[in-house]
Tab-separated table of C-alpha atoms and ligand atoms in Angstrom:
chain	number	residue	atom	x	y	z
A	1	MET	CA	110.795	39.915	67.130
A	2	ALA	CA	111.251	36.543	68.756
A	3	LEU	CA	114.942	36.562	67.889
A	4	ARG	CA	115.354	40.027	69.323
A	5	ALA	CA	113.561	38.997	72.514
A	6	LEU	CA	115.815	35.985	72.765
A	7	LEU	CA	118.886	38.172	72.303
A	8	VAL	CA	117.722	40.488	75.062
A	9	ILE	CA	117.103	37.580	77.378
A	10	VAL	CA	120.489	36.049	76.584
A	11	SER	CA	122.355	39.308	77.062
A	12	MET	CA	120.536	39.924	80.344
A	13	ALA	CA	121.525	36.477	81.482
A	14	VAL	CA	125.137	37.156	80.552
A	15	LEU	CA	125.020	40.451	82.424
A	16	ALA	CA	123.403	38.793	85.411
A	17	ALA	CA	126.146	36.194	85.408
A	18	CYS	CA	128.765	38.950	85.498
A	19	VAL	CA	127.102	41.251	88.025
A	20	PRO	CA	127.281	39.055	91.131
A	21	ALA	CA	131.065	39.237	90.893
A	22	ARG	CA	130.831	43.017	91.395
A	23	ARG	CA	127.720	43.111	93.565
A	24	ALA	CA	127.449	46.485	95.213
A	25	VAL	CA	127.896	46.736	98.970
A	26	THR	CA	126.691	50.130	99.983
A	27	GLY	CA	128.291	50.198	103.401
A	28	ASN	CA	126.285	52.452	105.623
A	29	GLY	CA	124.812	54.766	103.039
A	30	VAL	CA	125.146	58.230	104.457
A	31	ALA	CA	124.564	57.500	108.130
A	32	ILE	CA	127.039	59.701	110.011
A	33	ILE	CA	127.206	60.448	113.741
A	34	PRO	CA	127.615	63.214	114.673
A	35	ALA	CA	125.551	64.470	111.744
A	36	PRO	CA	127.615	66.759	109.508
A	37	ARG	CA	126.682	70.413	109.320
A	38	ALA	CA	126.061	70.371	105.579
A	39	MET	CA	125.800	67.413	103.255
A	40	THR	CA	124.655	66.999	99.670
A	41	VAL	CA	124.194	63.560	98.225
A	42	ALA	CA	124.347	63.370	94.429
A	43	PRO	CA	123.211	60.492	92.207
A	44	GLY	CA	125.711	57.765	91.536
A	45	GLN	CA	128.343	55.872	93.425
A	46	LEU	CA	132.082	55.481	93.491
A	47	THR	CA	133.272	51.896	93.345
A	48	LEU	CA	136.535	51.277	95.153
A	49	GLY	CA	138.832	48.709	93.652
A	50	ASP	CA	141.271	46.575	95.583
A	51	THR	CA	143.838	49.334	95.306
A	52	VAL	CA	143.747	53.110	95.693
A	53	THR	CA	146.303	55.848	95.196
A	54	VAL	CA	146.752	58.231	98.120
A	55	HIS	CA	147.991	61.777	97.526
A	56	ALA	CA	148.571	63.263	100.955
A	57	ASP	CA	150.139	66.625	101.737
A	58	ALA	CA	153.065	66.201	104.097
A	59	GLY	CA	152.573	67.100	107.739
A	60	ASN	CA	149.311	65.298	108.438
A	61	PRO	CA	150.577	62.175	110.165
A	62	ASP	CA	147.478	61.476	112.222
A	63	ALA	CA	145.024	61.703	109.329
A	64	ARG	CA	147.350	59.685	107.136
A	65	ARG	CA	147.762	56.948	109.747
A	66	ALA	CA	144.004	56.803	110.330
A	67	LEU	CA	143.370	56.515	106.588
A	68	ASP	CA	145.934	53.754	106.187
A	69	ALA	CA	144.386	51.844	109.081
A	70	ALA	CA	140.861	52.247	107.687
A	71	LEU	CA	141.897	51.008	104.245
A	72	GLY	CA	143.934	48.187	105.731
A	73	THR	CA	140.959	46.935	107.741
A	74	LEU	CA	138.970	46.648	104.520
A	75	GLY	CA	141.751	44.900	102.611
A	76	VAL	CA	142.263	47.880	100.282
A	77	THR	CA	145.926	48.440	99.490
A	78	GLU	CA	147.734	51.515	98.237
A	79	ALA	CA	149.338	51.545	94.796
A	80	ALA	CA	150.923	54.180	92.579
A	81	GLN	CA	148.490	54.095	89.635
A	82	ALA	CA	145.191	52.825	91.029
A	83	PRO	CA	141.901	53.891	89.397
A	84	THR	CA	140.731	55.769	92.504
A	85	VAL	CA	142.657	58.630	94.081
A	86	ILE	CA	142.195	59.655	97.698
A	87	ALA	CA	143.594	63.146	98.265
A	88	LEU	CA	144.330	64.728	101.651
A	89	HIS	CA	144.920	68.441	101.288
A	90	ARG	CA	145.616	71.317	103.609
A	91	ILE	CA	143.669	74.367	102.526
A	92	ASP	CA	143.164	77.888	103.863
A	93	ASP	CA	139.534	78.278	104.771
A	94	ALA	CA	138.936	80.070	108.049
A	95	ALA	CA	135.340	78.819	108.143
A	96	LEU	CA	136.679	75.331	108.843
A	97	GLY	CA	138.510	76.422	112.000
A	98	ASP	CA	140.851	74.006	113.765
A	99	GLU	CA	138.677	70.926	113.485
A	100	GLY	CA	136.414	71.353	110.459
A	101	TYR	CA	136.839	69.651	107.104
A	102	ARG	CA	135.383	69.097	103.668
A	103	LEU	CA	134.870	65.677	102.148
A	104	HIS	CA	134.004	65.239	98.497
A	105	ILE	CA	133.356	61.929	96.782
A	106	ASP	CA	132.727	61.612	93.043
A	107	THR	CA	135.225	59.944	90.725
A	108	GLY	CA	137.729	60.187	93.576
A	109	ILE	CA	137.796	61.119	97.245
A	110	THR	CA	139.021	64.524	98.389
A	111	LEU	CA	139.566	65.469	102.012
A	112	GLU	CA	140.384	69.078	102.862
A	113	ALA	CA	141.051	70.898	106.120
A	114	GLN	CA	143.198	73.573	107.688
A	115	THR	CA	144.764	71.150	110.167
A	116	ASP	CA	145.746	67.547	110.694
A	117	ALA	CA	142.849	67.399	113.187
A	118	GLY	CA	140.375	68.453	110.515
A	119	LEU	CA	141.741	65.902	108.061
A	120	PHE	CA	141.633	63.281	110.801
A	121	TYR	CA	137.904	63.973	111.284
A	122	ALA	CA	137.369	63.803	107.529
A	123	VAL	CA	138.900	60.320	107.662
A	124	GLU	CA	136.608	59.375	110.559
A	125	THR	CA	133.612	60.463	108.490
A	126	LEU	CA	134.919	58.441	105.552
A	127	ARG	CA	135.215	55.433	107.875
A	128	GLN	CA	131.534	55.791	108.721
A	129	LEU	CA	130.645	55.866	105.016
A	130	LEU	CA	132.684	52.726	104.391
A	131	PRO	CA	131.513	49.271	105.423
A	132	ALA	CA	132.609	48.149	108.885
A	133	THR	CA	134.240	44.961	107.639
A	134	PRO	CA	135.605	43.776	104.275
A	135	PRO	CA	132.796	42.864	101.887
A	136	ALA	CA	132.220	39.162	101.421
A	137	GLY	CA	133.550	37.294	98.393
A	138	GLN	CA	134.103	39.329	95.255
A	139	ALA	CA	131.777	42.162	96.287
A	140	ALA	CA	132.994	45.699	95.761
A	141	ILE	CA	132.966	48.618	98.155
A	142	THR	CA	130.881	51.527	96.940
A	143	LEU	CA	130.582	55.007	98.326
A	144	PRO	CA	127.854	57.569	97.696
A	145	HIS	CA	128.622	60.685	95.664
A	146	VAL	CA	128.548	63.196	98.466
A	147	THR	CA	129.855	66.599	99.484
A	148	ILE	CA	130.215	67.347	103.188
A	149	THR	CA	131.287	70.538	104.942
A	150	ASP	CA	131.556	70.012	108.640
A	151	VAL	CA	132.565	71.920	111.764
A	152	PRO	CA	131.887	71.249	115.448
A	153	ALA	CA	129.764	73.537	117.614
A	154	TYR	CA	131.838	72.974	120.765
A	155	ARG	CA	135.524	72.397	121.229
A	156	TRP	CA	135.068	70.337	124.425
A	157	ARG	CA	133.485	66.995	123.516
A	158	GLY	CA	134.203	64.882	126.517
A	159	SER	CA	133.934	61.490	128.090
A	160	SER	CA	134.948	61.052	131.697
A	161	LEU	CA	135.833	57.722	133.251
A	162	ASP	CA	136.040	57.038	136.973
A	163	VAL	CA	138.973	54.647	137.210
A	164	ALA	CA	139.264	55.290	140.964
A	165	ARG	CA	136.265	53.392	142.329
A	166	SER	CA	137.066	50.560	139.920
A	167	PHE	CA	140.153	50.376	137.751
A	168	LEU	CA	140.039	50.143	133.955
A	169	PRO	CA	143.035	48.526	132.211
A	170	VAL	CA	145.170	50.483	129.756
A	171	ALA	CA	143.908	48.258	126.918
A	172	TYR	CA	140.353	49.364	127.687
A	173	LEU	CA	141.358	53.018	127.719
A	174	LYS	CA	143.040	52.644	124.314
A	175	ALA	CA	139.980	50.972	122.829
A	176	HIS	CA	137.863	53.732	124.363
A	177	ILE	CA	140.037	56.408	122.770
A	178	ASP	CA	139.600	54.719	119.366
A	179	ARG	CA	135.847	54.639	119.852
A	180	MET	CA	135.763	58.256	120.986
A	181	ALA	CA	137.701	59.323	117.898
A	182	PHE	CA	135.261	57.459	115.654
A	183	PHE	CA	132.542	59.796	116.982
A	184	LYS	CA	134.811	62.874	117.052
A	185	LEU	CA	134.930	63.108	120.848
A	186	ASN	CA	138.139	64.803	121.930
A	187	ARG	CA	138.504	65.050	125.718
A	188	LEU	CA	139.064	62.026	127.936
A	189	HIS	CA	138.788	63.101	131.566
A	190	LEU	CA	140.287	60.491	133.896
A	191	HIS	CA	139.037	60.615	137.478
A	192	LEU	CA	142.276	59.157	138.824
A	193	THR	CA	141.767	59.371	142.563
A	194	ASP	CA	138.956	59.007	145.040
A	195	ASP	CA	138.252	57.548	148.459
A	196	GLN	CA	138.328	53.986	147.170
A	197	GLY	CA	141.525	54.067	145.112
A	198	TRP	CA	144.548	56.076	143.908
A	199	ARG	CA	145.427	55.099	140.346
A	200	ILE	CA	148.473	57.133	139.326
A	201	GLU	CA	152.089	56.477	140.272
A	202	ILE	CA	153.582	59.508	142.041
A	203	LYS	CA	157.315	59.140	142.530
A	204	ALA	CA	157.561	61.585	145.434
A	205	TYR	CA	154.872	59.643	147.323
A	206	PRO	CA	155.282	56.019	146.231
A	207	ARG	CA	152.788	54.617	148.738
A	208	LEU	CA	149.952	56.401	146.929
A	209	ALA	CA	150.035	53.789	144.174
A	210	GLU	CA	151.367	50.921	146.303
A	211	VAL	CA	148.796	51.267	149.070
A	212	GLY	CA	146.149	53.520	147.536
A	213	GLY	CA	146.223	51.524	144.298
A	214	ALA	CA	145.484	48.274	146.088
A	215	SER	CA	141.953	49.211	147.142
A	216	ALA	CA	138.723	49.599	145.188
A	217	VAL	CA	135.025	49.883	145.809
A	218	LYS	CA	133.552	46.591	147.060
A	219	GLY	CA	133.494	44.212	144.085
A	220	GLY	CA	135.541	46.617	141.932
A	221	ARG	CA	139.020	46.263	140.460
A	222	PRO	CA	142.159	47.603	142.184
A	223	GLY	CA	145.205	48.744	140.213
A	224	PHE	CA	147.203	51.778	139.164
A	225	TYR	CA	148.912	53.180	136.073
A	226	THR	CA	152.666	53.675	136.022
A	227	GLN	CA	153.897	56.995	134.717
A	228	ALA	CA	155.363	55.204	131.697
A	229	GLU	CA	151.945	53.701	130.910
A	230	LEU	CA	150.291	57.090	131.201
A	231	ARG	CA	152.844	58.778	128.944
A	232	ASP	CA	152.253	56.071	126.361
A	233	LEU	CA	148.492	56.569	126.731
A	234	VAL	CA	148.842	60.338	126.307
A	235	ALA	CA	150.723	59.806	123.031
A	236	TYR	CA	148.176	57.233	121.841
A	237	ALA	CA	145.356	59.664	122.563
A	238	ALA	CA	147.140	62.643	120.989
A	239	ALA	CA	147.537	60.748	117.714
A	240	ARG	CA	143.726	60.411	117.733
A	241	HIS	CA	143.168	64.051	118.677
A	242	VAL	CA	142.030	63.172	122.165
A	243	THR	CA	143.412	65.229	125.047
A	244	ILE	CA	143.589	63.386	128.340
A	245	VAL	CA	142.499	65.617	131.209
A	246	PRO	CA	143.684	64.202	134.539
A	247	GLU	CA	141.718	64.762	137.730
A	248	ILE	CA	143.211	64.567	141.207
A	249	ASP	CA	140.183	64.957	143.444
A	250	LEU	CA	140.933	67.409	146.283
A	251	PRO	CA	140.547	68.199	149.124
A	252	SER	CA	137.996	65.482	149.917
A	253	HIS	CA	137.368	62.120	148.186
A	254	ILE	CA	140.882	61.488	149.480
A	255	GLN	CA	140.698	58.416	151.728
A	256	ALA	CA	142.961	56.304	149.475
A	257	ALA	CA	145.746	58.887	149.876
A	258	ILE	CA	145.130	59.055	153.619
A	259	SER	CA	145.407	55.269	153.861
A	260	ALA	CA	148.863	55.602	152.286
A	261	TYR	CA	149.969	58.752	154.165
A	262	PRO	CA	147.882	59.152	157.353
A	263	GLU	CA	149.645	62.419	158.182
A	264	LEU	CA	147.492	64.058	155.469
A	265	ALA	CA	144.516	63.689	157.830
A	266	CYS	CA	143.971	65.743	160.970
A	267	ASN	CA	145.407	64.233	164.135
A	268	ASP	CA	142.032	63.444	165.666
A	269	VAL	CA	140.938	61.342	162.669
A	270	THR	CA	140.737	57.650	163.447
A	271	ASN	CA	139.455	56.102	160.196
A	272	LEU	CA	142.793	55.915	158.417
A	273	GLY	CA	142.453	52.625	156.566
A	274	PRO	CA	141.506	51.755	152.996
A	275	TYR	CA	137.858	52.246	152.112
A	276	ASP	CA	135.542	50.236	149.878
A	277	GLY	CA	132.161	51.805	150.648
A	278	LEU	CA	129.861	54.183	148.797
A	279	GLU	CA	129.610	57.216	151.099
A	280	VAL	CA	131.389	60.436	150.115
A	281	GLY	CA	132.741	63.498	151.880
A	282	PHE	CA	133.741	61.823	155.156
A	283	ASN	CA	137.452	62.665	155.160
A	284	ILE	CA	139.553	65.540	153.924
A	285	LEU	CA	143.126	66.749	153.601
A	286	CYS	CA	143.673	68.390	156.978
A	287	GLN	CA	143.144	72.094	156.372
A	288	GLN	CA	144.845	72.867	159.710
A	289	LYS	CA	148.118	71.345	158.456
A	290	PRO	CA	149.007	73.566	155.499
A	291	GLU	CA	152.698	72.664	155.936
A	292	VAL	CA	151.798	69.025	155.209
A	293	ILE	CA	149.046	69.216	152.625
A	294	TYR	CA	150.265	71.975	150.290
A	295	PRO	CA	153.693	70.415	149.634
A	296	PHE	CA	151.765	67.205	148.937
A	297	VAL	CA	149.373	68.923	146.519
A	298	ARG	CA	152.235	70.718	144.778
A	299	ALA	CA	154.357	67.592	144.424
A	300	VAL	CA	151.462	65.536	143.075
A	301	LEU	CA	150.294	68.194	140.609
A	302	THR	CA	153.872	68.801	139.447
A	303	GLU	CA	154.245	65.157	138.476
A	304	VAL	CA	150.765	65.114	136.946
A	305	ALA	CA	151.620	68.165	134.830
A	306	ALA	CA	154.826	66.509	133.652
A	307	ILE	CA	152.888	63.483	132.380
A	308	PHE	CA	149.864	65.220	130.881
A	309	PRO	CA	150.417	68.113	128.444
A	310	SER	CA	146.739	69.118	128.775
A	311	THR	CA	146.186	72.870	129.170
A	312	TYR	CA	143.745	72.005	131.946
A	313	LEU	CA	144.308	70.015	135.130
A	314	HIS	CA	141.220	69.044	137.139
A	315	ILE	CA	141.492	69.431	140.909
A	316	GLY	CA	138.104	67.991	141.842
A	317	GLY	CA	136.593	69.996	144.670
A	318	ASP	CA	133.279	68.149	144.748
A	319	GLU	CA	130.951	67.233	147.579
A	320	ILE	CA	132.636	68.758	150.600
A	321	LYS	CA	131.560	71.134	153.311
A	322	ASN	CA	134.431	72.775	155.201
A	323	PRO	CA	135.013	76.358	156.345
A	324	LEU	CA	138.428	76.444	154.675
A	325	TYR	CA	137.188	74.867	151.439
A	326	ALA	CA	137.160	78.056	149.317
A	327	ASP	CA	140.646	78.956	150.503
A	328	PHE	CA	141.915	75.478	149.633
A	329	VAL	CA	140.448	75.553	146.111
A	330	ALA	CA	141.969	78.971	145.464
A	331	ARG	CA	145.398	77.759	146.598
A	332	ALA	CA	145.241	74.489	144.680
A	333	ALA	CA	144.123	76.315	141.516
A	334	GLY	CA	147.015	78.722	142.126
A	335	ILE	CA	149.424	75.781	142.168
A	336	VAL	CA	147.990	74.642	138.835
A	337	ASN	CA	148.546	78.164	137.480
A	338	ASP	CA	152.119	78.185	138.858
A	339	LEU	CA	152.703	75.086	136.725
A	340	GLY	CA	151.636	77.053	133.653
A	341	ARG	CA	148.258	75.325	133.402
A	342	LYS	CA	144.620	76.218	133.924
A	343	ALA	CA	142.425	74.583	136.534
A	344	ILE	CA	139.099	72.812	136.299
A	345	VAL	CA	136.957	72.523	139.420
A	346	TRP	CA	133.568	70.957	139.962
A	347	GLU	CA	130.775	73.535	140.281
A	348	GLU	CA	131.088	73.805	144.095
A	349	GLY	CA	134.506	75.382	143.533
A	350	SER	CA	132.842	78.500	142.124
A	351	VAL	CA	132.827	79.894	145.690
A	352	ALA	CA	136.612	80.152	145.539
A	353	ASP	CA	138.507	83.120	144.236
A	354	THR	CA	140.262	81.662	141.192
A	355	ARG	CA	141.359	83.100	137.872
A	356	PRO	CA	138.466	83.596	135.426
A	357	ASP	CA	140.095	81.087	133.074
A	358	THR	CA	139.375	78.378	135.634
A	359	LEU	CA	136.759	76.143	134.049
A	360	LEU	CA	133.844	74.998	136.175
A	361	GLN	CA	132.256	71.631	135.593
A	362	LEU	CA	128.520	71.592	136.179
A	363	TRP	CA	126.914	68.386	137.446
A	364	ASN	CA	123.748	69.563	139.137
A	365	ASP	CA	120.993	70.478	136.662
A	366	GLN	CA	119.623	73.068	139.091
A	367	TYR	CA	122.911	74.839	139.777
A	368	ASP	CA	122.766	78.616	139.542
A	369	THR	CA	125.576	79.333	137.115
A	370	ALA	CA	124.986	83.093	136.940
A	371	PRO	CA	127.289	84.305	139.777
A	372	ALA	CA	130.328	82.372	138.507
A	373	THR	CA	129.554	83.289	134.911
A	374	ALA	CA	129.503	86.940	136.004
A	375	LYS	CA	133.045	86.436	137.357
A	376	GLY	CA	134.119	85.329	133.873
A	377	HIS	CA	134.158	81.544	134.280
A	378	ARG	CA	133.044	79.198	131.546
A	379	TRP	CA	131.441	75.791	131.935
A	380	ILE	CA	131.914	72.181	131.028
A	381	LEU	CA	128.371	70.819	131.057
A	382	SER	CA	127.805	67.467	132.735
A	383	PRO	CA	124.256	67.852	134.085
A	384	CYS	CA	123.618	64.561	135.844
A	385	SER	CA	120.085	64.003	134.560
A	386	TYR	CA	121.409	63.969	130.981
A	387	PHE	CA	125.051	62.938	131.157
A	388	TYR	CA	125.620	60.723	134.206
A	389	LEU	CA	125.993	57.423	132.445
A	390	ASP	CA	126.244	55.449	135.683
A	391	HIS	CA	122.484	56.006	135.707
A	392	GLY	CA	120.448	53.401	133.853
A	393	ASN	CA	119.932	53.111	130.128
A	394	TYR	CA	116.338	52.649	131.328
A	395	ALA	CA	114.574	53.186	134.642
A	396	GLY	CA	115.296	50.303	136.976
A	397	GLN	CA	118.353	48.916	135.174
A	398	PRO	CA	120.227	46.776	137.740
A	399	ASN	CA	123.516	48.130	139.142
A	400	THR	CA	122.865	51.733	138.229
A	401	GLN	CA	122.565	54.932	140.234
A	402	THR	CA	119.221	56.675	140.630
A	403	TRP	CA	120.032	59.608	142.900
A	404	CYS	CA	119.849	62.130	140.061
A	405	ARG	CA	117.181	60.501	137.927
A	406	ASN	CA	115.674	57.056	137.539
A	407	GLY	CA	117.090	56.255	134.107
A	408	VAL	CA	118.891	58.456	131.579
A	409	PRO	CA	117.690	56.958	128.292
A	410	LEU	CA	119.319	57.615	124.947
A	411	ASP	CA	116.639	60.026	123.736
A	412	ARG	CA	117.142	62.180	126.812
A	413	VAL	CA	120.893	62.405	126.205
A	414	TYR	CA	120.206	63.315	122.578
A	415	ARG	CA	117.807	66.114	123.565
A	416	PHE	CA	120.137	68.105	125.825
A	417	ASP	CA	120.518	71.720	124.736
A	418	PRO	CA	123.866	73.216	125.862
A	419	ARG	CA	122.507	76.727	125.329
A	420	ARG	CA	120.728	76.339	128.682
A	421	PHE	CA	123.990	77.061	130.491
A	422	PRO	CA	126.031	79.713	128.704
A	423	PRO	CA	128.894	80.230	128.280
A	424	ALA	CA	129.901	76.612	127.821
A	425	VAL	CA	133.080	75.256	126.265
A	426	GLY	CA	131.213	72.034	125.657
A	427	VAL	CA	129.755	68.921	127.210
A	428	GLU	CA	131.096	65.852	128.948
A	429	ALA	CA	129.391	62.627	129.977
A	430	ALA	CA	130.568	60.995	133.201
A	431	LEU	CA	130.817	57.299	133.936
A	432	TRP	CA	131.212	56.786	137.675
A	433	SER	CA	132.162	53.275	138.616
A	434	GLU	CA	130.692	52.411	142.017
A	435	PHE	CA	128.594	49.787	140.188
A	436	VAL	CA	130.633	49.380	137.008
A	437	HIS	CA	133.305	46.778	137.654
A	438	THR	CA	134.020	45.169	134.274
A	439	ASP	CA	134.896	46.325	130.771
A	440	ALA	CA	131.593	44.942	129.514
A	441	ALA	CA	129.612	46.869	132.128
A	442	ALA	CA	131.464	50.052	131.155
A	443	ASP	CA	130.585	49.431	127.501
A	444	ASN	CA	126.947	48.883	128.414
A	445	ARG	CA	126.690	52.218	130.237
A	446	LEU	CA	128.738	54.196	127.710
A	447	TRP	CA	127.307	52.966	124.433
A	448	PRO	CA	125.406	53.969	122.489
A	449	ARG	CA	124.694	56.952	124.784
A	450	LEU	CA	128.144	58.449	124.105
A	451	ALA	CA	127.237	58.610	120.420
A	452	ALA	CA	124.381	60.932	121.412
A	453	VAL	CA	126.791	62.980	123.538
A	454	ALA	CA	129.006	63.346	120.472
A	455	GLU	CA	126.017	64.535	118.464
A	456	VAL	CA	125.065	67.100	121.142
A	457	ALA	CA	128.635	68.422	121.255
A	458	TRP	CA	129.060	68.677	117.488
A	459	ARG	CA	125.672	69.696	116.114
A	460	ASP	CA	124.442	73.231	115.681
A	461	PRO	CA	122.381	73.684	118.846
A	462	ALA	CA	120.043	76.058	117.004
A	463	ALA	CA	119.144	73.482	114.337
A	464	PRO	CA	115.986	71.430	114.820
A	465	GLN	CA	116.482	68.110	116.577
A	466	ASP	CA	115.439	64.855	114.908
A	467	TYR	CA	115.627	61.887	117.252
A	468	PRO	CA	114.067	59.393	114.793
A	469	GLY	CA	116.679	60.457	112.251
A	470	PHE	CA	119.432	59.968	114.825
A	471	LEU	CA	118.122	56.491	115.655
A	472	HIS	CA	118.056	55.623	111.983
A	473	ARG	CA	121.702	56.621	111.598
A	474	LEU	CA	122.646	54.798	114.794
A	475	ARG	CA	121.035	51.589	113.579
A	476	ALA	CA	122.834	51.883	110.255
A	477	LEU	CA	126.115	52.143	112.156
A	478	ARG	CA	125.452	49.031	114.234
A	479	PRO	CA	127.943	46.925	112.231
A	480	GLN	CA	130.590	49.510	113.186
A	481	PHE	CA	129.760	49.073	116.885
A	482	ASP	CA	130.103	45.331	116.413
A	483	ALA	CA	133.361	45.669	114.481
A	484	MET	CA	134.747	47.746	117.360
A	485	HIS	CA	133.705	44.912	119.728
A	486	ILE	CA	131.587	47.235	121.847
A	487	HIS	CA	129.332	45.447	124.353
A	488	TYR	CA	126.720	48.167	123.976
A	489	TYR	CA	123.326	48.298	125.635
A	490	ASP	CA	121.108	46.455	123.159
A	491	GLY	CA	117.552	47.426	124.123
A	492	ALA	CA	114.937	47.155	121.373
A	493	GLU	CA	113.859	50.784	121.879
A	494	VAL	CA	117.329	51.733	120.652
A	495	TRP	CA	118.086	49.202	117.964
A	496	GLY	CA	114.612	48.214	116.836
A	497	SER	CA	113.050	44.841	117.378
A	498	ALA	CA	114.902	43.276	114.433
A	499	ALA	CA	117.601	40.837	115.460
A	500	LYS	CA	121.228	41.744	114.819
B	601	LIG	C1	128.514	62.198	142.265
B	601	LIG	S1	128.722	64.908	141.199
B	601	LIG	C2	129.880	62.287	142.261
B	601	LIG	C3	130.684	61.073	142.273
B	601	LIG	C4	129.846	59.838	142.350
B	601	LIG	C5	128.608	60.000	141.499
B	601	LIG	C6	127.733	58.776	141.476
B	601	LIG	C7	130.245	64.554	141.494
B	601	LIG	C8	131.206	65.519	141.063
B	601	LIG	N1	130.599	63.445	142.147
B	601	LIG	O1	131.608	61.108	143.326
B	601	LIG	O2	130.615	58.773	141.901
B	601	LIG	O3	127.868	61.066	141.985
B	601	LIG	O4	126.679	58.950	140.558
């Protein structure tokens, strides 16, 4: 007996001596945002070695590139005969649509979808299952045995950035696109022009960028993007399945253009200089000079359309009272249609007679959507009391807006139900930048609330909500936020009182 006990103890000690070398690092368990539609976790784990073999069907460059990058970050290399196989397959399964996927992990990893987009999202889910950074020392990477079938509820899963009041550098936009893709967001709406700044080079009107690009809201950053930079950004986004939707805000919110080309204003207008204040709606493209303003609108939108392949071009139309407003919106939307594109207009534009495929973007929670819906329009939902991220992470946060609501906390974003405003193509959260002048401030307002936006856009709106469950998953993904160098809002009500 004693000998046997000794043997057991010795063998346990030997085992214990071996095990630390292969200590399991479980990554993030099964914390995924947005939560997959269906997931089954089975007992057991897959241990990834230092090498894997990838079998990828041809024609899925974006998923393949994303997988390579994810493995590379973790120090896992690809080899011909590795013990673990990762397979990326195109399959026919109409239930998966254009963006859905299946992910299966047991003795290997299988990703299946009908499209490169679907496979790309399968890779993003895999990234969330993997640790954020390479495991320390000799530790191995393990993955849960899991089967996921996942499809989004809405095809429009948007983030909008106001680069007009305060400029954001291209490097920030690229990082933002990466972060969006991680949470399966797929529309980046750039608010490129406003009273305080014009941020896009237009070759037919060079002073727009030269003069209009030099101003910003007081304390904000001036600047503009060249067309070459924007084309590069479009390609960068496309490879991550993000469509950039450009907005040229018309016919008001136009002071930066007027400061560059004063003839766009009516002759009796005297405030023709650059503007760095906060008021809106004080100047407008002169509706009595159609021979001046419509060639301008057409030239600008023609160049915009040439840069951005997006089906939709946003023509603004917000916050203006003018007797010729409806006529202007109809004509500007018509120019968009002439260019072979569809228009987006803020909700006020619903008074105009535009094609039913013109999307309306709702910002006012109380807006009566019924008349425009009856005309056949669909909605992008950006109700300010849920999705205006220039409002505080908490009531009273310094340098935030309060006009819509005093604080738009994470749980409120999470709880939005898009079924309130049918028929919606999806949701979009807006970051206006009157008070957001640095990359870090933008991060603080965007994150982690954009993760909740992603969940709202992807989840089945009819399924029960579970905010504690969401918080749990968010906290598990915190190392991923850190690895992406996000300067997120770090309140204890979000992350728990435990230190990082
Ligand atoms: C409203 S609602 C705006 C923006 C401001 C924002 C500030 C709408 C379409 N426009 O011009 O930046 O409020 O919160």
